[in-house]
Amino acid sequence: LDKVQAALAHDVGPRHVMAANISVAAKAGESKADADEEEQEDETGAPPTATHVDRRLHPSGIVPQVRNVMANARLGCAIDPNVFAARARNIIYDARSDTALSIYFLNPRGTVELYPKEGKINCTSARSEADARTCLLRCASMARAMGFKASFSDFKVNSMFASCSLPFDVRLSHLAAKLGVELNTERNSKVVWKLNNPSVSLQISSKGNVSLSGAKNGATLESIYTAFETAFPILHGCSLPRQEP
């Protein structure tokens, strides 16, 4: 009996230690689970909107996102398309047809069309004016590296395309009546609204999707923002509560 009691007393220590270790591990697991849950909430939660928007520039709290910027410039000299196509990367050129060379850039993203006879370069698919300028400058640098006396001049943004989503649906019939435009739902399910100052065209769908096309002459990001803020009060006046699917 004494030996059994001694053995039981000897086992108490490790049992307490094991229980303590289990308790600490459980608390650590709970803390880690709480941290993971908080991290998951941060990752899956709704992105910050109005709190991170400069209300002085965007009183509506909505910032249209630029999707495409088209710009052009001049190299100041003619380019031999065969030489350029042989030495450049990510380029498409069909020597059988008298067309432009297409150069594709990934960082920043953009597509440059080079017209060799005129020495003119056009950029499309850029996400900002700075990206378009960078792509055109890189094309000019490539031409100089190949021995052409290329320069960079007459940079100009031709047009700009942006889009955004409204937090509500839009009554197109009411909007068309306010603007005095015709709405033909059989041919087009959008209302086209052309502003004069700034010169921007808007296309509004019933689901609150807005597309903005900047002016062909000197389009700027500020003109896109100004046009949307000008149109937003009228769009809000024709709003409908959004119905969840």
CSV table of C-alpha atoms in Angstrom, one decimal:
chain,number,residue,atom,x,y,z
A,1,LEU,CA,0.0,0.0,0.0
A,2,ASP,CA,2.9,2.4,0.8
A,3,LYS,CA,4.4,1.7,-2.5
A,4,VAL,CA,1.2,2.4,-4.3
A,5,GLN,CA,0.7,5.7,-2.5
A,6,ALA,CA,4.3,6.7,-3.2
A,7,ALA,CA,3.8,5.9,-6.9
A,8,LEU,CA,0.6,7.9,-7.0
A,9,ALA,CA,2.3,10.8,-5.3
A,10,HIS,CA,5.1,10.6,-7.8
A,11,ASP,CA,2.7,10.8,-10.7
A,12,VAL,CA,1.0,14.0,-9.4
A,13,GLY,CA,3.8,16.3,-10.5
A,14,PRO,CA,3.9,15.3,-14.1
A,15,ARG,CA,0.1,15.3,-14.3
A,16,HIS,CA,0.0,18.9,-13.0
A,17,VAL,CA,2.8,19.8,-15.4
A,18,MET,CA,0.9,18.2,-18.3
A,19,ALA,CA,-2.3,19.9,-17.4
A,20,ALA,CA,-0.5,23.2,-17.2
A,21,ASN,CA,1.1,22.6,-20.6
A,22,ILE,CA,-2.3,21.8,-22.1
A,23,SER,CA,-3.8,24.9,-20.6
A,24,VAL,CA,-1.1,27.1,-22.0
A,25,ALA,CA,-1.3,25.4,-25.4
A,26,ALA,CA,-5.1,25.9,-25.3
A,27,LYS,CA,-4.7,29.6,-24.5
A,28,ALA,CA,-2.1,30.0,-27.1
A,29,GLY,CA,-4.4,28.3,-29.6
A,30,GLU,CA,-7.3,30.6,-28.7
A,31,SER,CA,-5.1,33.6,-29.0
A,32,LYS,CA,-3.9,32.5,-32.4
A,33,ALA,CA,-7.4,31.7,-33.5
A,34,ASP,CA,-8.6,35.2,-32.4
A,35,ALA,CA,-5.7,36.7,-34.3
A,36,ASP,CA,-6.4,34.7,-37.4
A,37,GLU,CA,-10.1,35.6,-37.1
A,38,GLU,CA,-9.2,39.3,-36.8
A,39,GLU,CA,-6.8,39.0,-39.7
A,40,GLN,CA,-9.5,37.3,-41.8
A,41,GLU,CA,-12.0,40.0,-41.0
A,42,ASP,CA,-9.4,42.6,-42.2
A,43,GLU,CA,-8.8,40.7,-45.4
A,44,THR,CA,-12.4,39.9,-46.2
A,45,GLY,CA,-14.1,43.0,-44.8
A,46,ALA,CA,-15.4,45.7,-47.0
A,47,PRO,CA,-12.7,47.9,-48.4
A,48,PRO,CA,-12.5,51.5,-47.1
A,49,THR,CA,-14.4,53.9,-49.3
A,50,ALA,CA,-15.5,57.3,-48.2
A,51,THR,CA,-13.0,57.5,-45.3
A,52,HIS,CA,-10.1,57.4,-47.7
A,53,VAL,CA,-11.6,59.6,-50.4
A,54,ASP,CA,-10.7,63.3,-50.5
A,55,ARG,CA,-14.1,64.9,-50.3
A,56,ARG,CA,-12.8,68.2,-51.6
A,57,LEU,CA,-12.1,66.5,-55.0
A,58,HIS,CA,-14.9,63.8,-54.7
A,59,PRO,CA,-17.9,65.1,-52.8
A,60,SER,CA,-19.9,62.1,-53.8
A,61,GLY,CA,-17.4,59.8,-52.2
A,62,ILE,CA,-17.0,57.8,-55.5
A,63,VAL,CA,-13.8,57.9,-57.5
A,64,PRO,CA,-14.0,56.8,-61.2
A,65,GLN,CA,-11.2,54.4,-62.1
A,66,VAL,CA,-9.3,55.0,-65.3
A,67,ARG,CA,-9.4,52.0,-67.6
A,68,ASN,CA,-7.7,53.3,-70.8
A,69,VAL,CA,-5.6,56.3,-71.7
A,70,MET,CA,-4.8,57.0,-75.4
A,71,ALA,CA,-2.0,59.4,-76.2
A,72,ASN,CA,0.5,60.1,-79.0
A,73,ALA,CA,3.8,61.7,-79.7
A,74,ARG,CA,6.4,62.1,-82.4
A,75,LEU,CA,9.9,60.7,-82.9
A,76,GLY,CA,11.0,63.4,-85.4
A,77,CYS,CA,12.4,60.9,-87.9
A,78,ALA,CA,11.5,57.9,-90.0
A,79,ILE,CA,12.1,54.4,-88.7
A,80,ASP,CA,13.1,51.4,-90.7
A,81,PRO,CA,10.5,48.9,-89.6
A,82,ASN,CA,12.5,45.8,-90.5
A,83,VAL,CA,15.4,46.9,-88.3
A,84,PHE,CA,13.2,47.9,-85.5
A,85,ALA,CA,11.2,44.6,-85.7
A,86,ALA,CA,14.4,42.5,-85.8
A,87,ARG,CA,15.9,44.0,-82.6
A,88,ALA,CA,12.8,44.8,-80.5
A,89,ARG,CA,11.0,42.4,-78.2
A,90,ASN,CA,7.3,41.8,-77.7
A,91,ILE,CA,6.5,43.3,-81.2
A,92,ILE,CA,4.2,42.4,-84.0
A,93,TYR,CA,4.9,43.5,-87.5
A,94,ASP,CA,3.7,42.2,-90.8
A,95,ALA,CA,6.2,43.1,-93.5
A,96,ARG,CA,3.8,42.2,-96.3
A,97,SER,CA,1.4,45.0,-95.4
A,98,ASP,CA,2.2,48.6,-94.9
A,99,THR,CA,1.0,48.9,-91.3
A,100,ALA,CA,2.2,50.0,-88.0
A,101,LEU,CA,4.4,48.1,-85.6
A,102,SER,CA,2.8,47.1,-82.3
A,103,ILE,CA,5.0,47.0,-79.3
A,104,TYR,CA,3.6,45.6,-76.0
A,105,PHE,CA,4.9,46.7,-72.6
A,106,LEU,CA,4.0,45.0,-69.4
A,107,ASN,CA,5.3,47.4,-66.7
A,108,PRO,CA,3.7,49.8,-67.0
A,109,ARG,CA,1.1,48.2,-69.2
A,110,GLY,CA,0.5,49.7,-72.6
A,111,THR,CA,0.5,49.1,-76.3
A,112,VAL,CA,2.4,51.4,-78.6
A,113,GLU,CA,1.7,51.6,-82.3
A,114,LEU,CA,4.7,52.9,-84.3
A,115,TYR,CA,4.1,54.4,-87.8
A,116,PRO,CA,7.6,54.1,-89.3
A,117,LYS,CA,7.2,56.6,-92.2
A,118,GLU,CA,5.7,59.4,-90.2
A,119,GLY,CA,7.7,58.7,-87.1
A,120,LYS,CA,4.5,58.9,-85.1
A,121,ILE,CA,3.7,56.7,-82.0
A,122,ASN,CA,0.4,56.1,-80.4
A,123,CYS,CA,-0.2,54.5,-77.0
A,124,THR,CA,-3.4,52.7,-75.9
A,125,SER,CA,-4.4,50.5,-72.9
A,126,ALA,CA,-2.5,52.6,-70.4
A,127,ARG,CA,-4.0,53.1,-67.0
A,128,SER,CA,-2.8,56.7,-66.5
A,129,GLU,CA,-1.3,59.6,-68.3
A,130,ALA,CA,2.1,58.9,-66.7
A,131,ASP,CA,2.0,55.3,-67.9
A,132,ALA,CA,1.2,56.4,-71.4
A,133,ARG,CA,4.1,58.8,-71.4
A,134,THR,CA,6.4,56.2,-70.0
A,135,CYS,CA,5.5,53.7,-72.7
A,136,LEU,CA,6.0,56.3,-75.5
A,137,LEU,CA,9.4,57.4,-74.0
A,138,ARG,CA,10.6,53.8,-73.8
A,139,CYS,CA,9.7,53.4,-77.5
A,140,ALA,CA,11.7,56.5,-78.3
A,141,SER,CA,14.6,55.2,-76.3
A,142,MET,CA,14.5,51.9,-78.1
A,143,ALA,CA,14.7,53.7,-81.4
A,144,ARG,CA,17.7,55.8,-80.3
A,145,ALA,CA,19.4,52.6,-79.1
A,146,MET,CA,19.1,51.1,-82.6
A,147,GLY,CA,20.9,54.1,-84.1
A,148,PHE,CA,17.9,56.2,-85.2
A,149,LYS,CA,18.0,59.9,-84.6
A,150,ALA,CA,14.8,59.8,-82.6
A,151,SER,CA,13.5,62.5,-80.3
A,152,PHE,CA,10.4,62.8,-78.2
A,153,SER,CA,8.0,65.7,-78.8
A,154,ASP,CA,4.3,66.7,-79.1
A,155,PHE,CA,3.1,64.4,-76.4
A,156,LYS,CA,-0.7,64.7,-76.1
A,157,VAL,CA,-3.5,62.7,-74.5
A,158,ASN,CA,-6.2,62.1,-77.0
A,159,SER,CA,-8.8,60.5,-74.9
A,160,MET,CA,-9.4,58.9,-71.6
A,161,PHE,CA,-11.9,56.2,-70.5
A,162,ALA,CA,-13.0,55.7,-66.9
A,163,SER,CA,-15.8,53.8,-65.1
A,164,CYS,CA,-17.4,53.5,-61.7
A,165,SER,CA,-20.4,51.9,-60.0
A,166,LEU,CA,-23.1,53.8,-58.2
A,167,PRO,CA,-24.5,52.4,-54.9
A,168,PHE,CA,-28.0,52.5,-56.3
A,169,ASP,CA,-29.9,51.6,-59.4
A,170,VAL,CA,-31.0,54.3,-61.9
A,171,ARG,CA,-34.4,55.0,-63.4
A,172,LEU,CA,-33.4,55.5,-67.0
A,173,SER,CA,-36.8,56.8,-68.1
A,174,HIS,CA,-36.7,59.5,-65.5
A,175,LEU,CA,-33.1,60.4,-66.3
A,176,ALA,CA,-33.8,60.5,-70.0
A,177,ALA,CA,-36.8,62.8,-69.3
A,178,LYS,CA,-34.6,65.2,-67.2
A,179,LEU,CA,-31.9,65.3,-69.8
A,180,GLY,CA,-34.3,65.6,-72.7
A,181,VAL,CA,-32.8,62.6,-74.6
A,182,GLU,CA,-34.5,59.7,-76.2
A,183,LEU,CA,-34.4,56.3,-74.6
A,184,ASN,CA,-34.7,53.3,-76.9
A,185,THR,CA,-34.5,50.2,-74.7
A,186,GLU,CA,-34.8,47.9,-77.7
A,187,ARG,CA,-31.5,49.3,-79.2
A,188,ASN,CA,-29.6,50.5,-76.2
A,189,SER,CA,-30.2,49.9,-72.5
A,190,LYS,CA,-28.1,52.9,-71.5
A,191,VAL,CA,-28.6,56.7,-71.4
A,192,VAL,CA,-25.9,58.6,-73.2
A,193,TRP,CA,-25.2,62.0,-71.6
A,194,LYS,CA,-22.9,64.4,-73.4
A,195,LEU,CA,-21.5,67.3,-71.3
A,196,ASN,CA,-20.1,70.4,-72.9
A,197,ASN,CA,-18.1,71.8,-70.0
A,198,PRO,CA,-16.1,69.7,-69.4
A,199,SER,CA,-16.4,67.8,-72.7
A,200,VAL,CA,-17.1,64.3,-71.4
A,201,SER,CA,-19.6,61.7,-72.5
A,202,LEU,CA,-21.3,59.5,-69.9
A,203,GLN,CA,-23.1,56.2,-70.4
A,204,ILE,CA,-25.4,55.2,-67.6
A,205,SER,CA,-27.0,51.8,-67.2
A,206,SER,CA,-30.0,50.9,-65.0
A,207,LYS,CA,-27.7,49.0,-62.6
A,208,GLY,CA,-25.8,52.1,-61.8
A,209,ASN,CA,-22.7,51.4,-64.0
A,210,VAL,CA,-21.3,54.6,-65.3
A,211,SER,CA,-18.7,54.9,-68.2
A,212,LEU,CA,-17.0,58.2,-68.8
A,213,SER,CA,-15.1,59.0,-72.0
A,214,GLY,CA,-12.9,62.1,-72.0
A,215,ALA,CA,-12.6,64.7,-74.7
A,216,LYS,CA,-10.5,63.9,-77.7
A,217,ASN,CA,-8.7,67.2,-77.4
A,218,GLY,CA,-6.7,67.5,-74.2
A,219,ALA,CA,-8.6,65.0,-72.0
A,220,THR,CA,-7.5,65.1,-68.4
A,221,LEU,CA,-8.2,63.2,-65.3
A,222,GLU,CA,-9.6,66.3,-63.7
A,223,SER,CA,-12.2,66.7,-66.4
A,224,ILE,CA,-13.3,63.1,-65.8
A,225,TYR,CA,-13.7,63.8,-62.1
A,226,THR,CA,-15.5,67.1,-62.7
A,227,ALA,CA,-17.9,65.6,-65.1
A,228,PHE,CA,-18.9,62.8,-62.7
A,229,GLU,CA,-19.4,65.2,-59.8
A,230,THR,CA,-21.5,67.4,-62.0
A,231,ALA,CA,-23.7,64.4,-63.0
A,232,PHE,CA,-23.9,62.7,-59.6
A,233,PRO,CA,-26.7,64.9,-58.0
A,234,ILE,CA,-28.9,64.3,-61.1
A,235,LEU,CA,-28.2,60.6,-61.0
A,236,HIS,CA,-29.0,60.5,-57.3
A,237,GLY,CA,-32.3,62.2,-58.0
A,238,CYS,CA,-33.2,59.3,-60.4
A,239,SER,CA,-32.1,56.6,-58.0
A,240,LEU,CA,-33.8,53.4,-57.0
A,241,PRO,CA,-33.1,51.2,-54.0
A,242,ARG,CA,-30.8,48.4,-55.2
A,243,GLN,CA,-32.5,45.0,-55.2
A,244,GLU,CA,-30.3,42.2,-54.1
A,245,PRO,CA,-30.4,39.1,-56.4
